[in-house]
Coordinates of C-alpha atoms and ligand atoms in Angstrom, one line a residue:
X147 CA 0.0 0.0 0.0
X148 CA 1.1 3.5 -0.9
X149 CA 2.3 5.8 1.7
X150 CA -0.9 8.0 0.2
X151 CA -3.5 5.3 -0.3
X152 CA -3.0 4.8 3.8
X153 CA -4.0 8.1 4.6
X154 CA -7.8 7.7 3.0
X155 CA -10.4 7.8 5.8
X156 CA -10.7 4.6 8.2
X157 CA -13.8 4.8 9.8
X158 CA -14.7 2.4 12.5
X159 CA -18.2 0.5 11.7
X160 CA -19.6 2.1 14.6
X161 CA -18.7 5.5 14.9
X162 CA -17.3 8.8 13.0
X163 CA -13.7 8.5 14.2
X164 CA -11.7 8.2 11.5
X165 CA -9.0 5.8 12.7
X166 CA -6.1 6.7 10.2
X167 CA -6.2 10.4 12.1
X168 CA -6.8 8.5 15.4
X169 CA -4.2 10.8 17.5
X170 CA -6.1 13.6 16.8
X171 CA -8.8 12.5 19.1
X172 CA -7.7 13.0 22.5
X173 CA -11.0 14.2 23.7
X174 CA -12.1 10.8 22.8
X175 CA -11.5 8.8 26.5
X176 CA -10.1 5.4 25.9
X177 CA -9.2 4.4 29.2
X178 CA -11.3 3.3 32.2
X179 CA -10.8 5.7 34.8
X180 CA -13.3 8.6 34.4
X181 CA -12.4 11.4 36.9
X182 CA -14.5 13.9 35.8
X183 CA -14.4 17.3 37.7
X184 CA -16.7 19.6 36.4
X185 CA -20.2 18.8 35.4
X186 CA -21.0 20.5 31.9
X187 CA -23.8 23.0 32.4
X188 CA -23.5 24.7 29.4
X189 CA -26.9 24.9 27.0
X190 CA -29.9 23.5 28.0
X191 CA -28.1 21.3 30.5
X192 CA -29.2 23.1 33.8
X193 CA -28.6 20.3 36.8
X194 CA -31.7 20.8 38.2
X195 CA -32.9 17.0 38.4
X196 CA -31.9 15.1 41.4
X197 CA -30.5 12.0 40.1
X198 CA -29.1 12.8 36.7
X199 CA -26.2 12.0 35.5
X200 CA -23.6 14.3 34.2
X201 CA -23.8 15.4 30.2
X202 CA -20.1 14.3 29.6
X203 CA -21.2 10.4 30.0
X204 CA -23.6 10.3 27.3
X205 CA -21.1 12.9 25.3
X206 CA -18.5 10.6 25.5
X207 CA -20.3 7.4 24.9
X208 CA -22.0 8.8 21.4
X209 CA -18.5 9.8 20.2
X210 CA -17.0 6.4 20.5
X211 CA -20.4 4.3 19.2
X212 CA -22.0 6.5 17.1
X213 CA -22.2 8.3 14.1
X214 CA -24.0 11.4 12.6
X215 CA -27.9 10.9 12.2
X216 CA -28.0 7.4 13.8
X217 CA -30.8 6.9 16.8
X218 CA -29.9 6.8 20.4
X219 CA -32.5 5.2 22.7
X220 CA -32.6 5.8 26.9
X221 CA -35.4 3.9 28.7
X222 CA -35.2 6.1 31.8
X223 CA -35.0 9.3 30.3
X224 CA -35.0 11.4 33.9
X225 CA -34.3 15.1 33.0
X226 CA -33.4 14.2 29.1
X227 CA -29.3 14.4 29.3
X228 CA -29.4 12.1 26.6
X229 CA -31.3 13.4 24.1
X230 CA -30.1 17.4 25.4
X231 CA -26.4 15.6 23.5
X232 CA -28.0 14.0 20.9
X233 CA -29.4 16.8 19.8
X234 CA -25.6 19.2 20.1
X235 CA -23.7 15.9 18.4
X236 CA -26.4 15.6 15.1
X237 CA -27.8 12.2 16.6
X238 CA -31.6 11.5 16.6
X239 CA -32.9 10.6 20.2
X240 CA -35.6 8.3 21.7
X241 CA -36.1 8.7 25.6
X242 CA -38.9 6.8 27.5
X243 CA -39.6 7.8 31.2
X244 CA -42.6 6.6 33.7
X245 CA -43.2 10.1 35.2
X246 CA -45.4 11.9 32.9
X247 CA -44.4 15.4 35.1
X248 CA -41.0 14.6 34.7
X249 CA -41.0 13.6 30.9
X250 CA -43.4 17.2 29.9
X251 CA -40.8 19.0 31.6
X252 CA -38.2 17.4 30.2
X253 CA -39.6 17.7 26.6
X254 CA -39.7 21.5 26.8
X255 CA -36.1 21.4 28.3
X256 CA -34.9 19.3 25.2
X257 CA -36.7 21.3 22.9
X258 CA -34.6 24.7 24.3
X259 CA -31.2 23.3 22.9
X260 CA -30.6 24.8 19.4
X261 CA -31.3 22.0 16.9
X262 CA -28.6 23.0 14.0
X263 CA -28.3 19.4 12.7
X264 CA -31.9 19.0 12.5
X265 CA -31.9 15.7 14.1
X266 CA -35.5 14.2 15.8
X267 CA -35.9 14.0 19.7
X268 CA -39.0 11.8 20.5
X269 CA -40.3 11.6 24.2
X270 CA -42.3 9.1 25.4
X271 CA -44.2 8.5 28.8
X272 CA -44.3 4.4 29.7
X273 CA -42.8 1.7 31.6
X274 CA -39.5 0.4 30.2
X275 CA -40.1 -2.3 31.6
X276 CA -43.7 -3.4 29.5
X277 CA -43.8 -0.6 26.6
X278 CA -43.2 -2.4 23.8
X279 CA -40.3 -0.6 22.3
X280 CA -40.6 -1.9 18.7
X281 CA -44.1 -0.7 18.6
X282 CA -42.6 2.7 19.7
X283 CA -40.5 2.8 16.6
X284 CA -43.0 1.8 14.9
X285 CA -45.0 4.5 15.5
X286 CA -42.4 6.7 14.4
X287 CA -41.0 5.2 11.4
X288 CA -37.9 4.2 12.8
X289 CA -36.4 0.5 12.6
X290 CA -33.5 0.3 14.9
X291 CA -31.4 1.8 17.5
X292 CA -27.4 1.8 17.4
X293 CA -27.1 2.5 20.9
X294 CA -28.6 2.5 23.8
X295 CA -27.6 4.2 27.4
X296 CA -29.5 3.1 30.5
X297 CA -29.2 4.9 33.7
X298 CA -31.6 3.0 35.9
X299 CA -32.4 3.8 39.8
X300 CA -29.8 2.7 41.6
X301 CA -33.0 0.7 43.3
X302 CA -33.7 2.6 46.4
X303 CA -31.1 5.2 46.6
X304 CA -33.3 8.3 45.3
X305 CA -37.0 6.8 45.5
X306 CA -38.0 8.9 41.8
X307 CA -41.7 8.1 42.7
X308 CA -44.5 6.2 43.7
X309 CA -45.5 4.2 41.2
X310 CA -45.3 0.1 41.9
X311 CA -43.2 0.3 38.3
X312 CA -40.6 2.7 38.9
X313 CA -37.4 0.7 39.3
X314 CA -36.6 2.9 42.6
X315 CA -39.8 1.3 44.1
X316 CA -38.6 -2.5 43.5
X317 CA -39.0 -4.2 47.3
X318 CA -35.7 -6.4 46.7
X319 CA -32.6 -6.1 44.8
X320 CA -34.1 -9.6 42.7
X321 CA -37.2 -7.7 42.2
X322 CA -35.1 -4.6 41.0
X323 CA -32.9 -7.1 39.0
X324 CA -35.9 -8.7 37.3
X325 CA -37.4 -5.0 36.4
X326 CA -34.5 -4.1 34.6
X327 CA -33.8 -6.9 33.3
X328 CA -37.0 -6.7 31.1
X329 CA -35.9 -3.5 30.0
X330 CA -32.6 -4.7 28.6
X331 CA -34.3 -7.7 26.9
X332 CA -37.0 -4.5 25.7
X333 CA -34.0 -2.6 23.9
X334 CA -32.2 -5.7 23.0
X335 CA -35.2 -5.7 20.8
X336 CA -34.5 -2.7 18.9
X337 CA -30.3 -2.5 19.2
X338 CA -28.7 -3.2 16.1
X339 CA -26.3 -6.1 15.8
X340 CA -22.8 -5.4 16.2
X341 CA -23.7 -2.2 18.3
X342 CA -23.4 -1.1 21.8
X343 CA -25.5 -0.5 24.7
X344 CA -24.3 1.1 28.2
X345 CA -25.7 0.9 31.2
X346 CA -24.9 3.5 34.2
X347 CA -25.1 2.4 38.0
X348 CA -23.7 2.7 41.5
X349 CA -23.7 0.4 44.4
X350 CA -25.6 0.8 47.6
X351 CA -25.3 -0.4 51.3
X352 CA -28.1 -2.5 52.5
X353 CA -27.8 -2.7 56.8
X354 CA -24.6 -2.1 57.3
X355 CA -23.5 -4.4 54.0
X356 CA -22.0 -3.5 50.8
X357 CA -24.5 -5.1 47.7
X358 CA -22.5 -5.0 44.5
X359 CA -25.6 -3.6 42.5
X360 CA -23.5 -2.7 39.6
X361 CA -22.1 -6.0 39.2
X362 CA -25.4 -7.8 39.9
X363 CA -26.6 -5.5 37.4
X364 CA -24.0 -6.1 34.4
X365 CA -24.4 -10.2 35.0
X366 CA -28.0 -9.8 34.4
X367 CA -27.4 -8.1 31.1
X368 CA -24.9 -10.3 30.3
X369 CA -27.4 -12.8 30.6
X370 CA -29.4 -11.6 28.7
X371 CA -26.8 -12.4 25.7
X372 CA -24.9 -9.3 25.8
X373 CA -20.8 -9.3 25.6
X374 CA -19.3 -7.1 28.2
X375 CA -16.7 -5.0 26.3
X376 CA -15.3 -2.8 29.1
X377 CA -15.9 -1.4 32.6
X378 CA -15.7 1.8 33.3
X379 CA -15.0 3.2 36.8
X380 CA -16.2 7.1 37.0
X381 CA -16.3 9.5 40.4
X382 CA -18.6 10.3 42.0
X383 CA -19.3 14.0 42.5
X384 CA -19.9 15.6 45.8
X385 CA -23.4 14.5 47.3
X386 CA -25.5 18.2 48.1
X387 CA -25.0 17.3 51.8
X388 CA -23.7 20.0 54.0
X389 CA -20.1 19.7 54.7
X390 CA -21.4 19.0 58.6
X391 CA -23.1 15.6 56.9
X392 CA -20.3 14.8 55.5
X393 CA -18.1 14.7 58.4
X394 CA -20.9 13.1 60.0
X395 CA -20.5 10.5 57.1
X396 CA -17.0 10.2 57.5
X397 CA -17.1 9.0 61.4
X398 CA -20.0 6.6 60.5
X399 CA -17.5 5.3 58.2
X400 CA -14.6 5.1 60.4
X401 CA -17.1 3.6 63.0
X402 CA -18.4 1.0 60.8
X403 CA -15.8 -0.7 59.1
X404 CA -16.6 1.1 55.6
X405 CA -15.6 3.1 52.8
X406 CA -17.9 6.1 51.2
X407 CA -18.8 5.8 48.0
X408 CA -16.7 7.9 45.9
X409 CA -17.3 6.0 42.1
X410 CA -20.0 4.5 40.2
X411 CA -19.7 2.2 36.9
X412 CA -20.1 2.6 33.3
X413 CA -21.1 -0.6 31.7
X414 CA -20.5 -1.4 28.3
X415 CA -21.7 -4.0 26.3
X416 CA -22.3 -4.8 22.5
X417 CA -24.8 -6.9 20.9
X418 CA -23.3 -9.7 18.9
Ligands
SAM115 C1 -31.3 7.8 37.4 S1 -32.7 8.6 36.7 C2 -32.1 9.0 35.1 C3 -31.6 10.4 35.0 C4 -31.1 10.8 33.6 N1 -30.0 10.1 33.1 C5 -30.8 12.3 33.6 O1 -29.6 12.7 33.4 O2 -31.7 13.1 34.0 C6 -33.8 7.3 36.5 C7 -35.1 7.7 35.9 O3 -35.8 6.5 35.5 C8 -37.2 6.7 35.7 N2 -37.9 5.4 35.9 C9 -37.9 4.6 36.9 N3 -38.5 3.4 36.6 C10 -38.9 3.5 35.3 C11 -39.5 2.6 34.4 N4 -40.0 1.5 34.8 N5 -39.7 3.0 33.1 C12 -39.2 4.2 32.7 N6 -38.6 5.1 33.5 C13 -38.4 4.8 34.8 C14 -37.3 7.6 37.0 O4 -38.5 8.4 37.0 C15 -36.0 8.5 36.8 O5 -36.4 9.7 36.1

């Protein structure tokens, strides 16, 4: 091969990074440390949702398995990160969420971003668990998803509602387990082969004991037929406690035998 001919365009199947140029991408994170210290707040991401996650995650995740104009699909759609960077990186965005309060305001949230790629944000109010999700593209003329990013309860940590289906109102960790395990089978439906879905969760203490939610939570998709491809360990930011809480924290900790959580886990997984 000529020295020219190897400087044509290499794209990988699943993204725009052109992989001849590929050490021109160092905003592109290939590691799996995330230590992330400032939450970006810029557009029509405004932080105002207890639980949300921070805009860089989905940023970073649609640069390394997506391309331009394909579909991104979140079951638990929460304040609309997702689709807020779907919408700023030219990718069309489907996000499902049980709270109809939560998904209107969302929608009009989503709908502030400038659109200059002219992509399609869709918002639908349903269990991810039971809504049918093909029926969902259906209804909107599209066939398949190339990825998917889940960001689930982390069961009980931030009870989102009251509703019997919301993930955050699961009485066990199986019964939590089960729920979102239907809602990967539910976007297994729709991912595309070869393409990748990510799921986004933390562990939680349970009387005094650690429960590995996280892992329990990636063996279930894996399970479900999924190949783990990496994990990703991310920080976690401060809580909104006052600083007293903290300390108060801190000596429960040194009291208790226990560490504080300080990280939760990117997930990532590709349909074969
Ligand atoms: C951790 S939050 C997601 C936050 C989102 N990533 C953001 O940045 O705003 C989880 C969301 O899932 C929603 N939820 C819980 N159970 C659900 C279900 N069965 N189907 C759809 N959404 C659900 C909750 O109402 C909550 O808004």
């Amino acid at each position: 091969m000529s020295p020219k001919s190897s400087k044509l365009p290499k794209l990988a199947p699943f993204s725009d990074i052109d992989l001849s140029r590929w050490k021109d991408y160092s905003d592109v994170w290939t590691d799996s440390l995330w230590v992330i210290d400032r939450r970006d707040t810029s557009g029509a991401h405004i932080n105002s949702y207890h639980g949300n996650f921070i805009p860089q995650i989905p940023h970073q995740l649609m640069m390394r398995y997506t391309k331009k104009g394909d579909w991104v699909l979140d079951p638990f759609l929460g304040s609309g990160t997702t689709l807020i960077e779907c919408i700023r990186m030219g990718r069309n965005g489907i996000g499902v969420e049980l709270n109809e309060s939560v998904a209107d305001k969302s929608k009009s949230i989503i709908a502030s971003e400038p659109n200059s790629f002219g992509v399609t944000t869709v918002t639908s109010v349903g269990d991810s668990s039971t809504l049918p999700f093909r029926d969902l593209l259906d209804s909107i003329n599209v066939k398949s998803v190339q990825l998917a990013v889940l960001h689930p309860p982390y069961h009980g940590i931030i009870k989102f509602s009251d509703n019997p289906a919301d993930l955050s109102n699961a009485g066990t960790v199986d019964d939590f387990l089960l729920q979102l395990s239907r809602v990967v089978s539910n976007t297994m439906q729709v991912l595309d082969e070869g393409r990748y879905m990510a799921l986004v969760i933390g562990d939680k203490y349970e009387k005094g004991k650690w429960i590995p939610l996280g892992f329990y939570a990636m063996q279930k998709v894996m399970d479900a037929g999924m190949e783990l491809k990496s994990i990703v360990v991310k920080n976690y930011g401060e809580t909104r406690g006052k600083s007293h809480q903290q300390s108060l924290w801190r000596y429960r900790a040194l009291q208790g035998g226990y560490y504080l959580f300080k990280h939760e886990y990117v997930f990532i997984f590709r349909k074969a």
